Coordinates of C-alpha atoms in Angstrom, one line a residue:
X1 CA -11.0 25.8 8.0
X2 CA -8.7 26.0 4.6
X3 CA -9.8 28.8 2.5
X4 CA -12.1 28.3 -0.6
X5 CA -10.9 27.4 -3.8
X6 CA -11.7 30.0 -6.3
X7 CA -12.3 29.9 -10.2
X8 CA -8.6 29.6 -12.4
X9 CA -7.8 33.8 -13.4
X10 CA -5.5 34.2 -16.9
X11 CA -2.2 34.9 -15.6
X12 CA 0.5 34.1 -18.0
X13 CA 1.7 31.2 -18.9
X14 CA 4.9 29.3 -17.3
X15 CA 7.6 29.4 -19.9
X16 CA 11.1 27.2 -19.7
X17 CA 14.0 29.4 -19.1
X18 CA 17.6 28.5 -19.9
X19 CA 20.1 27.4 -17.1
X20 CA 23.8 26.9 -16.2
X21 CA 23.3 23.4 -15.3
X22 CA 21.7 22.7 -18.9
X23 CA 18.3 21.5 -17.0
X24 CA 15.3 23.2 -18.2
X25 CA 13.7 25.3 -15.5
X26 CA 10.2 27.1 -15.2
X27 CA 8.6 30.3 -13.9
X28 CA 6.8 30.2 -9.9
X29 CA 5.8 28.7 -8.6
X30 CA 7.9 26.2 -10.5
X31 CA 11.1 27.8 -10.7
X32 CA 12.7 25.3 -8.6
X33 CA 10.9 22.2 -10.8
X34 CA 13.9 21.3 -13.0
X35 CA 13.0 19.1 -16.0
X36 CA 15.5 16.8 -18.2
X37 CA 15.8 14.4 -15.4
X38 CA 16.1 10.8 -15.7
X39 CA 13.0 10.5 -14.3
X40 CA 9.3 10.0 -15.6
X41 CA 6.9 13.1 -13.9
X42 CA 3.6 13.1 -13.7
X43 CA 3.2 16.9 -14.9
X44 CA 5.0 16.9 -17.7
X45 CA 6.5 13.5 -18.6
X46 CA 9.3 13.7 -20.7
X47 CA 8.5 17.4 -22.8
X48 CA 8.1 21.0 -21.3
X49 CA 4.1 21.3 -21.1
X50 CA 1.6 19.5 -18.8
X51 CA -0.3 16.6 -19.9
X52 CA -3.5 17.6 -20.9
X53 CA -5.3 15.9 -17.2
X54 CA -2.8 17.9 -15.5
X55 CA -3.1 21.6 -16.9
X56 CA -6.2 23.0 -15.0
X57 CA -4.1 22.1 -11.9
X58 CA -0.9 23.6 -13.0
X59 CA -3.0 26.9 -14.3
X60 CA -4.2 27.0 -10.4
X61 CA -0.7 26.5 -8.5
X62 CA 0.2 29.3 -11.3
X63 CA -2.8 31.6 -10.1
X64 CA -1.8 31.0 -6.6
X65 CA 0.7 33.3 -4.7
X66 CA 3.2 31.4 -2.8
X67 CA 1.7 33.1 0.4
X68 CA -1.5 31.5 -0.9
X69 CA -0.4 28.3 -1.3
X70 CA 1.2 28.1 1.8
X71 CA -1.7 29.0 3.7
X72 CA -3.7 26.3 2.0
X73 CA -0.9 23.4 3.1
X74 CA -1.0 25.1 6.9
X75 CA -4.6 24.7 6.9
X76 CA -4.4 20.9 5.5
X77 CA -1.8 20.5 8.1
X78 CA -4.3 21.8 10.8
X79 CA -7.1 19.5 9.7
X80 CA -5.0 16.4 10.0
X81 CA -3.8 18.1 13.0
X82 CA -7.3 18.4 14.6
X83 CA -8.5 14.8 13.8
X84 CA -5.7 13.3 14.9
X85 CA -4.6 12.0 12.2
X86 CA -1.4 10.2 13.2
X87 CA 1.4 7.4 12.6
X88 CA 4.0 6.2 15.1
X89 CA 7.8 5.4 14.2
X90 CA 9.1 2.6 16.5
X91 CA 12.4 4.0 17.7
X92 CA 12.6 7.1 17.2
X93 CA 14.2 8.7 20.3
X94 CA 12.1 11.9 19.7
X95 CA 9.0 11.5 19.5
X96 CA 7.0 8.3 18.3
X97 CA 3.3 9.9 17.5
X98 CA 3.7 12.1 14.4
X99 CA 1.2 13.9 12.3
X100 CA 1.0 12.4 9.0
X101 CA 2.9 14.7 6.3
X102 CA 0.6 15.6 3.3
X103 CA 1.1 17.4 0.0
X104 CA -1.4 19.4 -1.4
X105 CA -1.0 19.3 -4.9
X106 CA -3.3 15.7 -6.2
X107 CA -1.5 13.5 -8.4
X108 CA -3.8 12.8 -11.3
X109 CA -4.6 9.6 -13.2
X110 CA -6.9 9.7 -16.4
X111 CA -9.4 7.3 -17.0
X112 CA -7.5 5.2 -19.9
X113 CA -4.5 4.6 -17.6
X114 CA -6.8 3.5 -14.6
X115 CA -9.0 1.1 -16.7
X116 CA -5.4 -0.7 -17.7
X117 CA -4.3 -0.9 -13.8
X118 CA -7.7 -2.2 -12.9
X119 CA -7.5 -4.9 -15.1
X120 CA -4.6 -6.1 -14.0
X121 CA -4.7 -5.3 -10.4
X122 CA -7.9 -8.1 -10.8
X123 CA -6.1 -10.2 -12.9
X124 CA -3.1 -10.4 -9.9
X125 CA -5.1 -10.6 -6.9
X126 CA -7.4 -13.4 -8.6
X127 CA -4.5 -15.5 -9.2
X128 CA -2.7 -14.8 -6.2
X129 CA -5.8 -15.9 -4.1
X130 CA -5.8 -19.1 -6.4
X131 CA -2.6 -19.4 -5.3
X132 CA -3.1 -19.3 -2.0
X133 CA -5.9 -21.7 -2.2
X134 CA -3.9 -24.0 -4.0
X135 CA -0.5 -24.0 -1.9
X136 CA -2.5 -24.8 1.5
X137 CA -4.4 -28.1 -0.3
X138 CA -3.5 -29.7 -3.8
X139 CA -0.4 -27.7 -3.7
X140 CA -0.6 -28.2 -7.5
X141 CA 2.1 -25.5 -8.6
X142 CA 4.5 -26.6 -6.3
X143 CA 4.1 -30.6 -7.5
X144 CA 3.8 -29.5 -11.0
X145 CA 7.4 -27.7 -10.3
X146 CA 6.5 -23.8 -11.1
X147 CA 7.2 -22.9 -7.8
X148 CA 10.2 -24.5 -5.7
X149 CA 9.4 -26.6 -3.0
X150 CA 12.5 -25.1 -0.8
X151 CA 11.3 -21.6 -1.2
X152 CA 7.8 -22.0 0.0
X153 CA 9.3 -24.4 3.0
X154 CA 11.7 -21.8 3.9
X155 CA 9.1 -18.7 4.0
X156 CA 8.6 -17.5 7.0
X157 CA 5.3 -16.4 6.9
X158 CA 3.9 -19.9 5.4
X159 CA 2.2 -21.6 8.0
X160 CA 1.5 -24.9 8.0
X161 CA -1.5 -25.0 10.6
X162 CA -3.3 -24.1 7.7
X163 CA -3.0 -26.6 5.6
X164 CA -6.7 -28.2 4.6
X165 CA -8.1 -25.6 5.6
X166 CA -10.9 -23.4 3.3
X167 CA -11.7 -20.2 4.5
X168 CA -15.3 -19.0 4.3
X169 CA -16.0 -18.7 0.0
X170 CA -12.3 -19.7 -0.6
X171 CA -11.3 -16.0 -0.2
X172 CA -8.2 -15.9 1.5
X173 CA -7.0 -12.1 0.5
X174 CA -10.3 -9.8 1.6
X175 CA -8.2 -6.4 1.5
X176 CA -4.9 -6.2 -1.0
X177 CA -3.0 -3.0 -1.1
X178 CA -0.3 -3.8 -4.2
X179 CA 2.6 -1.7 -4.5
X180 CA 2.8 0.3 -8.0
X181 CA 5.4 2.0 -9.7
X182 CA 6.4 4.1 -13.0
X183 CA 9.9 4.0 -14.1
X184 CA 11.8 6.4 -16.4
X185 CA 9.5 5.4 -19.5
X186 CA 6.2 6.1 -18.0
X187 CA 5.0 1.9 -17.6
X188 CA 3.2 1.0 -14.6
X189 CA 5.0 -1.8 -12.3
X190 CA 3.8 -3.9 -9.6
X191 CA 6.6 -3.4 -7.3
X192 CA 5.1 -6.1 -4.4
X193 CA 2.1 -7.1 -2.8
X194 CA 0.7 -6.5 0.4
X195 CA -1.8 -9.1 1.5
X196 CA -1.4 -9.7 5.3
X197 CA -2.5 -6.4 6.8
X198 CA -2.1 -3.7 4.0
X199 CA -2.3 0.0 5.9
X200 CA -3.1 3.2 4.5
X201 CA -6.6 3.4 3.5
X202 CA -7.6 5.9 6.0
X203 CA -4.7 8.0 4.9
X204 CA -6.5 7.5 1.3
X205 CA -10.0 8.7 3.2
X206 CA -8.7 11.4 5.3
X207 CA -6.7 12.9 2.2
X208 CA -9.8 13.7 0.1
X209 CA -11.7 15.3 3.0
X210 CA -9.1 17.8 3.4
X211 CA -8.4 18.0 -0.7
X212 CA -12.0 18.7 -1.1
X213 CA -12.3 21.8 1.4
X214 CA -8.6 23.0 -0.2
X215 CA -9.5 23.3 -4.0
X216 CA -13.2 22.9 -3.6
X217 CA -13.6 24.6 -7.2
X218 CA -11.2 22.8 -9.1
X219 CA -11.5 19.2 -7.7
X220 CA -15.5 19.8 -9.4
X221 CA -13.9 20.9 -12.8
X222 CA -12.1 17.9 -13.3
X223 CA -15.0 15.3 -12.6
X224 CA -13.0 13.0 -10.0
X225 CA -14.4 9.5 -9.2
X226 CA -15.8 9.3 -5.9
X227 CA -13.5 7.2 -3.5
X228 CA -15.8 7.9 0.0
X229 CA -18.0 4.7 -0.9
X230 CA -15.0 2.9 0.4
X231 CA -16.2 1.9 4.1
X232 CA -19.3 0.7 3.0
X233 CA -17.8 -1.8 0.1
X234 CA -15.3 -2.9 2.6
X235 CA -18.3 -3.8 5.4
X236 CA -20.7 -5.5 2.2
X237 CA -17.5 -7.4 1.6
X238 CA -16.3 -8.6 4.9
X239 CA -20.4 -9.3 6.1
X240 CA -20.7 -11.6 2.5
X241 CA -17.7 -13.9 4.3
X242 CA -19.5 -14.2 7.0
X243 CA -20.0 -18.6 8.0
X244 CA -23.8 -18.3 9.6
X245 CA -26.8 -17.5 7.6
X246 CA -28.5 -15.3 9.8
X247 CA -29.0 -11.7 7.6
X248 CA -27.4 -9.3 10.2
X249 CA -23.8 -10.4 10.6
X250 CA -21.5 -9.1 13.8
X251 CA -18.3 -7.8 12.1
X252 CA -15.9 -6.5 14.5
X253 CA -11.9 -4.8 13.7
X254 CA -9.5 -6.4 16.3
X255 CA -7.0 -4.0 17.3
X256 CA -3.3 -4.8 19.0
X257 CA -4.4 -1.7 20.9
X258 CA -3.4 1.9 21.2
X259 CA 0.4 1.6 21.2
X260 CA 0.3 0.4 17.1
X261 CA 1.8 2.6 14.6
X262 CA -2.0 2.6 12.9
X263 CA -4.4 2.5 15.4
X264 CA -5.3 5.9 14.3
X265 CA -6.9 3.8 11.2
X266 CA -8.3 1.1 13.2
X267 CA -10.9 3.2 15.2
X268 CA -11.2 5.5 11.6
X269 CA -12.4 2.3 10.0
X270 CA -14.4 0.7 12.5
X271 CA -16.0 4.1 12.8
X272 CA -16.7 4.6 9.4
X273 CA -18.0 0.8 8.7
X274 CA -20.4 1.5 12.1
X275 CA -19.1 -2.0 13.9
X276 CA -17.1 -2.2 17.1
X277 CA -13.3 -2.1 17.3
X278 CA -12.0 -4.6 20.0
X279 CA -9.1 -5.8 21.4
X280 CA -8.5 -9.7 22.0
X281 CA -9.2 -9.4 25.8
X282 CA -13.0 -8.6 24.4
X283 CA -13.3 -11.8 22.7
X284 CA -13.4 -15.3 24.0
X285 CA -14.2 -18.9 22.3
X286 CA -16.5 -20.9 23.8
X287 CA -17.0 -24.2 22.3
X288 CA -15.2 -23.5 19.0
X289 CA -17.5 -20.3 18.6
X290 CA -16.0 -16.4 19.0
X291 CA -17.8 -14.3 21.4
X292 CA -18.0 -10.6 22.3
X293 CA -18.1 -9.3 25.6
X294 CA -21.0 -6.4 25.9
X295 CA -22.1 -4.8 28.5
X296 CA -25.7 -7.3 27.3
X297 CA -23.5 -10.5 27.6
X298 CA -22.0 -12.3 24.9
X299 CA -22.7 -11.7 21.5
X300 CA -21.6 -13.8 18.3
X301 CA -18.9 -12.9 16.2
X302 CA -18.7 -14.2 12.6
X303 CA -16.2 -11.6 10.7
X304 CA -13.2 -10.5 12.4
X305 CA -10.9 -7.8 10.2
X306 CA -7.8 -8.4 12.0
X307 CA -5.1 -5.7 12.2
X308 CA -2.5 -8.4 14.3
X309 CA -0.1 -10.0 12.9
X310 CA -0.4 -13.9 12.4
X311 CA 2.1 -14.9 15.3
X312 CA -0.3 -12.8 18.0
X313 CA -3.1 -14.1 17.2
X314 CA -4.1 -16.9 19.4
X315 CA -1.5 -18.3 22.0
X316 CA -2.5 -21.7 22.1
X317 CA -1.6 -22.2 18.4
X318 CA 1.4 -19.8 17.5
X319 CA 3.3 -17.3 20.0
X320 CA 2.2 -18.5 23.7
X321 CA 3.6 -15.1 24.8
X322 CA 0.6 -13.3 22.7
X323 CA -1.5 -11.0 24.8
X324 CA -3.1 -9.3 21.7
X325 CA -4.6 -12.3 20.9
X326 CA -7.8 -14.7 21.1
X327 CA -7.4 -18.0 22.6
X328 CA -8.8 -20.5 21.1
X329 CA -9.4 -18.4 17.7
X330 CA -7.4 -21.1 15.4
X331 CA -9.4 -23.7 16.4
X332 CA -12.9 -21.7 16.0
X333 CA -11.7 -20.5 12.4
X334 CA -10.5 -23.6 11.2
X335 CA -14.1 -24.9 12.2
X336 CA -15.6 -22.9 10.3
X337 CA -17.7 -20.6 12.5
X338 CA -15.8 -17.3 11.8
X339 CA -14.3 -15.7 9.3
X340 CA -11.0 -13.6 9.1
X341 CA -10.1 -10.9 6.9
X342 CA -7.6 -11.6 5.5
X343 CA -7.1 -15.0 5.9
X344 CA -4.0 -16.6 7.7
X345 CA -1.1 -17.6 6.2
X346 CA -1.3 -15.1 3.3
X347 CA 2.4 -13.8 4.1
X348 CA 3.6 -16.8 1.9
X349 CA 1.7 -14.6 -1.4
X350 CA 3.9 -11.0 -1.0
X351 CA 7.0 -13.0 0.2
X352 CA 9.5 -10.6 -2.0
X353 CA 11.4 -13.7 -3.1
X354 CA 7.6 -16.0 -4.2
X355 CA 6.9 -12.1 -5.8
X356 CA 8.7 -13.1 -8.6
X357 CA 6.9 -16.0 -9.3
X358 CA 3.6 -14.2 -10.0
X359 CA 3.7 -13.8 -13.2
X360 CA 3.6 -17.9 -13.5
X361 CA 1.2 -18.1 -11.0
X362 CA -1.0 -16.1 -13.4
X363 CA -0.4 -18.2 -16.7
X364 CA -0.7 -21.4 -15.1
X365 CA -3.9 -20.3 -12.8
X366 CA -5.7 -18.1 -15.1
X367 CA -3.7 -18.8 -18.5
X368 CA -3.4 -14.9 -19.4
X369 CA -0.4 -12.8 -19.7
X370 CA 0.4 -10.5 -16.9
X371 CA -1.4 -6.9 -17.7
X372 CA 1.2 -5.4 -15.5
X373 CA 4.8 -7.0 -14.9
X374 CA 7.6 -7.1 -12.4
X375 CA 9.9 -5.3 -11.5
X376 CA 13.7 -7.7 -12.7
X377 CA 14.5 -9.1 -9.4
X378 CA 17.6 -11.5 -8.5
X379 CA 17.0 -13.9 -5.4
X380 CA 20.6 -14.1 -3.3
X381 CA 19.2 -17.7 -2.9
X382 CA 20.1 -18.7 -6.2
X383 CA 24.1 -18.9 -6.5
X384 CA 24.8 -17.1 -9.7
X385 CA 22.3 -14.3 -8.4
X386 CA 23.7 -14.2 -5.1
X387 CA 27.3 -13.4 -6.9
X388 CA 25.7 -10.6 -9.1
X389 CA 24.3 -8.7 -6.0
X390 CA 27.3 -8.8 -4.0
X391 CA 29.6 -7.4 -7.1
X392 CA 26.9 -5.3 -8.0
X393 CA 25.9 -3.4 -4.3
X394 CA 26.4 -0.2 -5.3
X395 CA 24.1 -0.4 -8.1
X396 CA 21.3 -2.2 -6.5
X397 CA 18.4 -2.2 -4.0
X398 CA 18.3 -5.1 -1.4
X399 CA 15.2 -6.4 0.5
X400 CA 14.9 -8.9 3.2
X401 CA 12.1 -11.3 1.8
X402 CA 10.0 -11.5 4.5
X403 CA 10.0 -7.4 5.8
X404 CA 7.8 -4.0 5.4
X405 CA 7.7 -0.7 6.0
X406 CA 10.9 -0.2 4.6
X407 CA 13.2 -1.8 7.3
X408 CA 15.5 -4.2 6.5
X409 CA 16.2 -2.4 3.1
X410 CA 19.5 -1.4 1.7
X411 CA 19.6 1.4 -1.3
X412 CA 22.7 0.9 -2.6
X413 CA 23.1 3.9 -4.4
X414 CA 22.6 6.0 -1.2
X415 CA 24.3 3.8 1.3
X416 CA 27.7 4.3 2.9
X417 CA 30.5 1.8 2.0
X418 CA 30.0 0.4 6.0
X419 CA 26.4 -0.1 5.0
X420 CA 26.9 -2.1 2.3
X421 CA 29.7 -4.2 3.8
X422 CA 27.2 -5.2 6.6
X423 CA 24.2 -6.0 4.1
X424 CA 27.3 -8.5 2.1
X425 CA 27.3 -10.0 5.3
X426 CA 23.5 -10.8 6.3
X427 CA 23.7 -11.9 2.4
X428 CA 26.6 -14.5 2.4
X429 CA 25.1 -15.5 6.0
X430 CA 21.6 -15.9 5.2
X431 CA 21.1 -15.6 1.1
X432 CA 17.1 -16.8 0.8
X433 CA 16.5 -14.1 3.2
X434 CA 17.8 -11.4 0.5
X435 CA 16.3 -10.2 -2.9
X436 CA 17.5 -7.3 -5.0
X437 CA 16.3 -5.1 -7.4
X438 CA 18.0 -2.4 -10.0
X439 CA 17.6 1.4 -8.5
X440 CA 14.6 2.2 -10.0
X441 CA 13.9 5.8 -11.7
X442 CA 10.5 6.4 -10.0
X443 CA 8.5 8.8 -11.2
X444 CA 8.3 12.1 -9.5
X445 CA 5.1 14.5 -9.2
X446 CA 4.9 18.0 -8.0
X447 CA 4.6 18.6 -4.2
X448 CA 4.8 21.5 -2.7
X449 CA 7.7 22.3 -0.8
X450 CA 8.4 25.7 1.2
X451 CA 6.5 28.0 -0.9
X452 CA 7.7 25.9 -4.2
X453 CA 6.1 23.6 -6.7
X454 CA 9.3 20.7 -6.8
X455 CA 9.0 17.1 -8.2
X456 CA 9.6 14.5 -6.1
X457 CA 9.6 10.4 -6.0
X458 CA 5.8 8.5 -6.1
X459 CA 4.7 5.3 -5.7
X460 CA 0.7 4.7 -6.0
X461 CA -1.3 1.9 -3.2
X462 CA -4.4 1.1 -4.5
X463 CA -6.9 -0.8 -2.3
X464 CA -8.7 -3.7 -3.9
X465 CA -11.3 -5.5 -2.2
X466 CA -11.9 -9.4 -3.0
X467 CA -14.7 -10.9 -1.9
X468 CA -17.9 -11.9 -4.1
X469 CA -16.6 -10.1 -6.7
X470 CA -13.7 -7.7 -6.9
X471 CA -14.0 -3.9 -6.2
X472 CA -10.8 -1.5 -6.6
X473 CA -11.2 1.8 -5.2
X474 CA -10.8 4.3 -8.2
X475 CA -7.5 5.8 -6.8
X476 CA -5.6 4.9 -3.9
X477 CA -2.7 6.2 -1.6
X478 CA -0.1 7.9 -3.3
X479 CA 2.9 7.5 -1.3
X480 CA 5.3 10.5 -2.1
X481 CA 9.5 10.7 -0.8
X482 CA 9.4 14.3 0.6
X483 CA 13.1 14.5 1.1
X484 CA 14.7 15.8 -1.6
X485 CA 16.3 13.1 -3.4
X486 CA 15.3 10.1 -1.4
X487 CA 14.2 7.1 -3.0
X488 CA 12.0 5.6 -0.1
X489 CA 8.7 6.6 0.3
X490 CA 7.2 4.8 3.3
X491 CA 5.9 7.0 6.4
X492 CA 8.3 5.3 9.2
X493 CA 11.5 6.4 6.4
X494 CA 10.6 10.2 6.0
X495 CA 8.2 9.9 3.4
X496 CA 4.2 11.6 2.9
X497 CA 1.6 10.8 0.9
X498 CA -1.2 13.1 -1.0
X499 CA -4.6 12.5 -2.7
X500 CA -5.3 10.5 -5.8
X501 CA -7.6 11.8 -8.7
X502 CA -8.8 9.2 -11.4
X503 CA -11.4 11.1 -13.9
X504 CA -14.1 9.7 -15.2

């Protein structure tokens, strides 16, 4: 068990100290944290002493030996070790099954900045629902010419099965998990959207468990919003989509099985919810109604949170070579008899070339500014954007429009000269497939590194729940780049996450 947090001793305080290198470095545990970056941190900001949210925390590292601290990050390790808390990294020669990397050290929001991000995490995800809504009947945005015709057509993850059809409530995006960041000034950005299967939340979950036995003492001193209400708002909000009226509704997760990089969260969710977790060889449709096999016989099923991917869902309608799937599922959901969280089709929303549309889609949906903007992007399908990139490699990041996870992703900073020869190549052959983005200065946070306290590169995933009304999980998953320098902060790239603190 990780040892007991203890009350903050005096000790004195950390002090800059002059260097060679004209960066301005501190006393340990922070000798190694350099500030004068480029970058925003999350400690300190731009000046030389902690924010005022931050300082108990940094008062505590200071307390703390590096012997001390180290044992505390072994015996976080152990836990996640011991509840087999895991991801898996398709192709990795190695080993696939890894033991998610965690920091110690929270990253800490106060109460001011997360009212702001709520806002406008509500504002996005209500118009991007509208959106939705709108694209698979009226199309009204499209006709009305704020959103081109060609892009949507040529988006691979719009699917066109689902047009007329009206999920259960019109709620197409049940579980969001947008993408933030803070560049060199400090300002929150939405950085994309993930609305088809967002992953993570366990990883949120799992985090404050072990954060809570580490520092015990000072996670109560600094009043932190309760995040463990999660499972239950997720269940309340998947049962209120549910298409019969009966008052006890049988919501089920459907798993691709044991081989996915995140079945680890599939069985911690269905666990925590208190609903079975199935595979699509459980369920069957029988007259346009899914059914559950039980050991009791069949049993209806009116709320399916899906963890497969829209192709694999049903055979009969998209990939016939699915065996994760349900046949027969398309035809009961567009009938109405079952709900699916989240909704089909939704890949079309957090396309990273539509992304840049969103702001629109919220003045002409919802007429309100955008409470928190985009990050400048240039679309390779558009000539004269296409021509910047390509000049311009070196000095940019490069996405494929319809990929996650950090694949298909060029930094061009970091990349060899081959690198970026073969991403001018997928551009000039296929250009709407590409977007690109300036290098962004992401804010770094202190992690603990090999006895150290070091900054490194953020981002911030906060979970958002959309049914009969919205709920966002004060906090998130704090996504953190553990190699020194790297830019990318996703799992299957190297990177680690830690827990979130919002105070009251």
């Amino acid at each position: 068990m990780p040892p007991a947090d203890s009350a903050p001793t005096s000790s004195p305080a950390t002090t800059p100290s002059p260097s060679a290198d004209g960066l301005v470095h501190l006393q340990p545990p922070f000798d190694r944290y350099t500030l004068g970056t480029p970058f925003f941190d999350e400690l300190f900001g731009k000046g030389q002493e902690p924010f005022p949210h931050y300082q108990p925390i940094h008062q505590r590292l200071t307390d703390l030996s590096a012997d001390e601290l180290n044992t505390r990050q072994q015996a976080a390790d152990l836990a996640f070790l011991n509840q087999g808390i895991t991801f898996t990294v398709y192709g990795d020669s190695q080993a696939t099954e890894k033991i998610f990397p965690y920091d110690i050290v929270p990253r800490v929001i106060p109460a001011d900045q997360w009212a702001t991000l709520e806002k406008g995490l509500e504002q996005r995800i209500t118009a991007l629902n509208l959106f939705l809504k709108d694209l698979y009947t009226d199309a009204r945005i499209v006709s009305e010419g704020i959103v081109p015709l060609d892009l949507i057509m040529s988006c691979k993850h719009y699917r066109r099965e689902m047009r007329g059809l009206r999920p259960p409530r019109d709620v197409f995006i049940v579980i969001a998990g947008s993408d933030l960041i803070r560049d060199d000034s400090g300002q929150y950005f939405v950085l994309e959207d993930n609305l088809r299967v967002p992953s993570g939340v366990s990883y949120m979950l799992a985090n404050r468990e072990v954060m809570k036995r580490t520092l015990p003492m000072l996670f109560s001193r600094l009043s932190v919003r309760p995040i463990d209400h999660y499972p239950q708002a997720m269940l309340r909000t998947l049962a209120s989509l549910s298409p019969t009226q009966h008052g006890d509704p049988n919501v089920v997760v459907l798993t691709p099985g044991v081989y996915n990089s995140a079945y680890f969260e599939h069985t911690f969710l269905a666990r925590q919810m208190g609903v079975e977790l199935v595979e699509g060889r459980d369920l069957l449709v029988h007259n346009d109604v899914v059914y559950q096999r039980t050991t009791a016989g069949l049993k209806r099923v009116d709320v399916i949170y899906r963890r497969i991917d829209d192709a694999f869902l049903d055979p009969l309608t998209f990939r016939p070579d699915s065996m994760l799937g349900v046949p027969g599922l398309f035809n009961a959901y567009r009938a109405g008899s079952v709900a699916l969280a989240n909704a089909i089709g939704n890949g079309v929303a957090d396309d990273k070339a539509v992304y840049c549309y969103v702001p629109d889609m919220i003045k002409f949906y919802l007429d309100e500014d955008p409470i928190l903007p985009n990050i400048e992007t240039y679309q390779c399908r558009r000539p004269a954007d296409k021509q910047h990139v390509l000049e311009n490699l070196d000095k940019l990041v490069v996405k494929a429009v319809g990929e996650a996870g950090g694949y298909g992703m060029l930094v061009g900073p970091h990349a060899s000269k081959a690198e970026r020869d073969a991403f001018a190549d997928a551009i000039k052959d296929d250009p709407a497939n590409y977007i690109a983005q300036p290098t962004l200065k992401l804010s770094t946070a202190p992690c603990l590194i090999d006895g150290k306290v070091e900054p490194r590169h953020i981002d911030l995933r906060p979970y958002i729940l959309y049914g009969e009304k919205c709920t966002i999980i004060p906090g998130g998953l704090t996504r953190v780049a553990l190699k020194k320098g790297s830019l990318v902060v996703n799992s299957s790239q190297g990177g680690g996450s830690k827990d979130t603190w919002v105070l009251y």
